PDB file of C-alpha atoms in Angstrom:
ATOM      1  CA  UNK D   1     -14.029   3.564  26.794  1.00 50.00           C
ATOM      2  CA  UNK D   2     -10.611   4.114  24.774  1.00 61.00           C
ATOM      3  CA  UNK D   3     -10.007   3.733  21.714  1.00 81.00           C
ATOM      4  CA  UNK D   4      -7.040   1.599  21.255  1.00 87.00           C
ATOM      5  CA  UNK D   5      -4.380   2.165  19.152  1.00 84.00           C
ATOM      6  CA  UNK D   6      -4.346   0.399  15.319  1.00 86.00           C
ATOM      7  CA  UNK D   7      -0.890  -2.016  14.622  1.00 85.00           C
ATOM      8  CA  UNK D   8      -0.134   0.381  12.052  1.00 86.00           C
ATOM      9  CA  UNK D   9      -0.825   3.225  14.315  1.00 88.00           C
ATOM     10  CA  UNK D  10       1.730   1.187  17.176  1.00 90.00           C
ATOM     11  CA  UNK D  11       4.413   0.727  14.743  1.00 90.00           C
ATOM     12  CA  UNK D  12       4.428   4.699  13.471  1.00 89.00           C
ATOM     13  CA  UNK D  13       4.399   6.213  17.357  1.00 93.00           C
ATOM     14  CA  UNK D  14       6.975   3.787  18.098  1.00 94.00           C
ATOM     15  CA  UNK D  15       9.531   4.393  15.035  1.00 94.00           C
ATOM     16  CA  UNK D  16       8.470   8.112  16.020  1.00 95.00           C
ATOM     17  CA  UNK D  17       9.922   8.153  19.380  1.00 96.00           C
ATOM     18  CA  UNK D  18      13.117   6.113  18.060  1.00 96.00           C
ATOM     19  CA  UNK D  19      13.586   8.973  15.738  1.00 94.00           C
ATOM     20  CA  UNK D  20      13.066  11.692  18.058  1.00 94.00           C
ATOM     21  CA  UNK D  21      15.670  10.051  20.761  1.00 92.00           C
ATOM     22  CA  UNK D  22      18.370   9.541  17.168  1.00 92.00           C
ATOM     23  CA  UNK D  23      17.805  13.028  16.203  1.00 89.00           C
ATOM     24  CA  UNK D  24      17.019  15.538  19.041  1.00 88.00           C
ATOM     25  CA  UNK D  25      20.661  14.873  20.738  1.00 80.00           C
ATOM     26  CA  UNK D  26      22.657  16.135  17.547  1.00 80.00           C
ATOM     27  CA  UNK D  27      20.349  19.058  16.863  1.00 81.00           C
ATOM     28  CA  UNK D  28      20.541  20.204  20.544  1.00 79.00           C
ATOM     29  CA  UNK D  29      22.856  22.811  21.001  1.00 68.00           C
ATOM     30  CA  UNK D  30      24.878  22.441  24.054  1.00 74.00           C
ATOM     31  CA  UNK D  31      25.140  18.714  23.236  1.00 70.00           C
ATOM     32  CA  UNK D  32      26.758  19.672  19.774  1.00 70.00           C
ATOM     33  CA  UNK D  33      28.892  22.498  20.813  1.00 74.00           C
ATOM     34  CA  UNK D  34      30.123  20.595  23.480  1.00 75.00           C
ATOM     35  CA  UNK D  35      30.464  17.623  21.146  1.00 72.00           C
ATOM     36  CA  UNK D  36      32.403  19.514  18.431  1.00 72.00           C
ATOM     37  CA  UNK D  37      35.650  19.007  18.775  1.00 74.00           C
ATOM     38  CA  UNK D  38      38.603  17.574  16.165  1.00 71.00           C
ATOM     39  CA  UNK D  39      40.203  15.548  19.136  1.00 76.00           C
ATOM     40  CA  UNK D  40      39.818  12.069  19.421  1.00 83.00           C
ATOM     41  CA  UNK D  41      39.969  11.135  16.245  1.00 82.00           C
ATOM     42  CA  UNK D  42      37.538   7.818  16.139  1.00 81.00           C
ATOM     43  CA  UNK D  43      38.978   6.020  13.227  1.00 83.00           C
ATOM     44  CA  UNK D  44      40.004   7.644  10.197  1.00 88.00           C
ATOM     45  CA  UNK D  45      37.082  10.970  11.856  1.00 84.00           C
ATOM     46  CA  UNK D  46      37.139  13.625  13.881  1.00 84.00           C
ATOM     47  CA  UNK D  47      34.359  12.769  16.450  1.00 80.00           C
ATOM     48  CA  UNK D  48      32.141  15.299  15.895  1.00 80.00           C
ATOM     49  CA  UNK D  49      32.128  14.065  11.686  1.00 83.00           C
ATOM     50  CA  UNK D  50      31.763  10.228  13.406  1.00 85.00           C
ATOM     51  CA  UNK D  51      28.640  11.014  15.534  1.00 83.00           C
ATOM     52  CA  UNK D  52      26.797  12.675  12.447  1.00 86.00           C
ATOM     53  CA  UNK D  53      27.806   9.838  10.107  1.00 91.00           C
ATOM     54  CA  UNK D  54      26.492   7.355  12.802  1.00 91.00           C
ATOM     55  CA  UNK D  55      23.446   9.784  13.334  1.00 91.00           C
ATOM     56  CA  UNK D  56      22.619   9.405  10.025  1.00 93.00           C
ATOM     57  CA  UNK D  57      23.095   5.673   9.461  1.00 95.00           C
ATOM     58  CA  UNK D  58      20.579   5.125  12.584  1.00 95.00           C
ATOM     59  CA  UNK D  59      18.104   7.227  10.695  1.00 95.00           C
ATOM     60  CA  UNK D  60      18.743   5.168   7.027  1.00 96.00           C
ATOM     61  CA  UNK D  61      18.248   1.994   8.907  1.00 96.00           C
ATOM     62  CA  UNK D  62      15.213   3.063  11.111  1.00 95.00           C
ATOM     63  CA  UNK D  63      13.765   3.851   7.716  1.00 95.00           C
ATOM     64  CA  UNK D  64      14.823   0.943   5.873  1.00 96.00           C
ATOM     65  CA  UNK D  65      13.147  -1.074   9.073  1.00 95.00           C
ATOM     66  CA  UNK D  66      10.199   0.851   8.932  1.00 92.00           C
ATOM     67  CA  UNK D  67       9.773   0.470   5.410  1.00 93.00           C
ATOM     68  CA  UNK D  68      10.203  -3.393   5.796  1.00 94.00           C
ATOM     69  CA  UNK D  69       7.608  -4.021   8.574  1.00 92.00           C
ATOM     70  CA  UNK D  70       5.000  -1.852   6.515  1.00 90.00           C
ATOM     71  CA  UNK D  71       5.794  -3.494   3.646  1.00 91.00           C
ATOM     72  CA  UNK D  72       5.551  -7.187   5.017  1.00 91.00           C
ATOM     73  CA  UNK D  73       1.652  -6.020   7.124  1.00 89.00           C
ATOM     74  CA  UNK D  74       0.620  -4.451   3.522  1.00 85.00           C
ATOM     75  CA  UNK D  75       0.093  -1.119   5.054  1.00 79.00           C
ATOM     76  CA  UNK D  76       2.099   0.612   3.015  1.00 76.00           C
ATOM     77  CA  UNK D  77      -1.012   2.931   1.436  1.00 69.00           C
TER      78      UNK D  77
END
């Protein structure tokens, strides 16, 4: 028989593989040296400044949303 997975145990592998896709494409290499460029600007950015600030707002809120589920199941400990 398997063993099946806990809800706590759901919730971490899938937050886990949300932060792997959010953070693997910026710290691959080809993907950032052919992302790093000054040209377009995307607002007030370069693009390559954009895609890290947006990198790093995905992660804030995928912690803030983890943080929130655990909080409200009382599995925080």
């Amino acid at each position: 028989m398997g063993n099946k997975l806990s809800r706590k145990s759901k919730t971490r592998l899938g937050f886990a593989i949300y932060f792997v896709v959010v953070i693997v494409p910026i710290l691959a290499l080809p993907t950032l040296n052919r992302l790093n460029t000054a040209e377009p600007f995307v607002g007030p950015f370069p693009r390559i400044i954009f895609l890290m600030l947006l990198d790093y707002l995905l992660v804030c809120a995928g912690l803030f949303a983890l943080y929130e589920i655990e909080s409200r199941r009382g599995d925080l400990l």
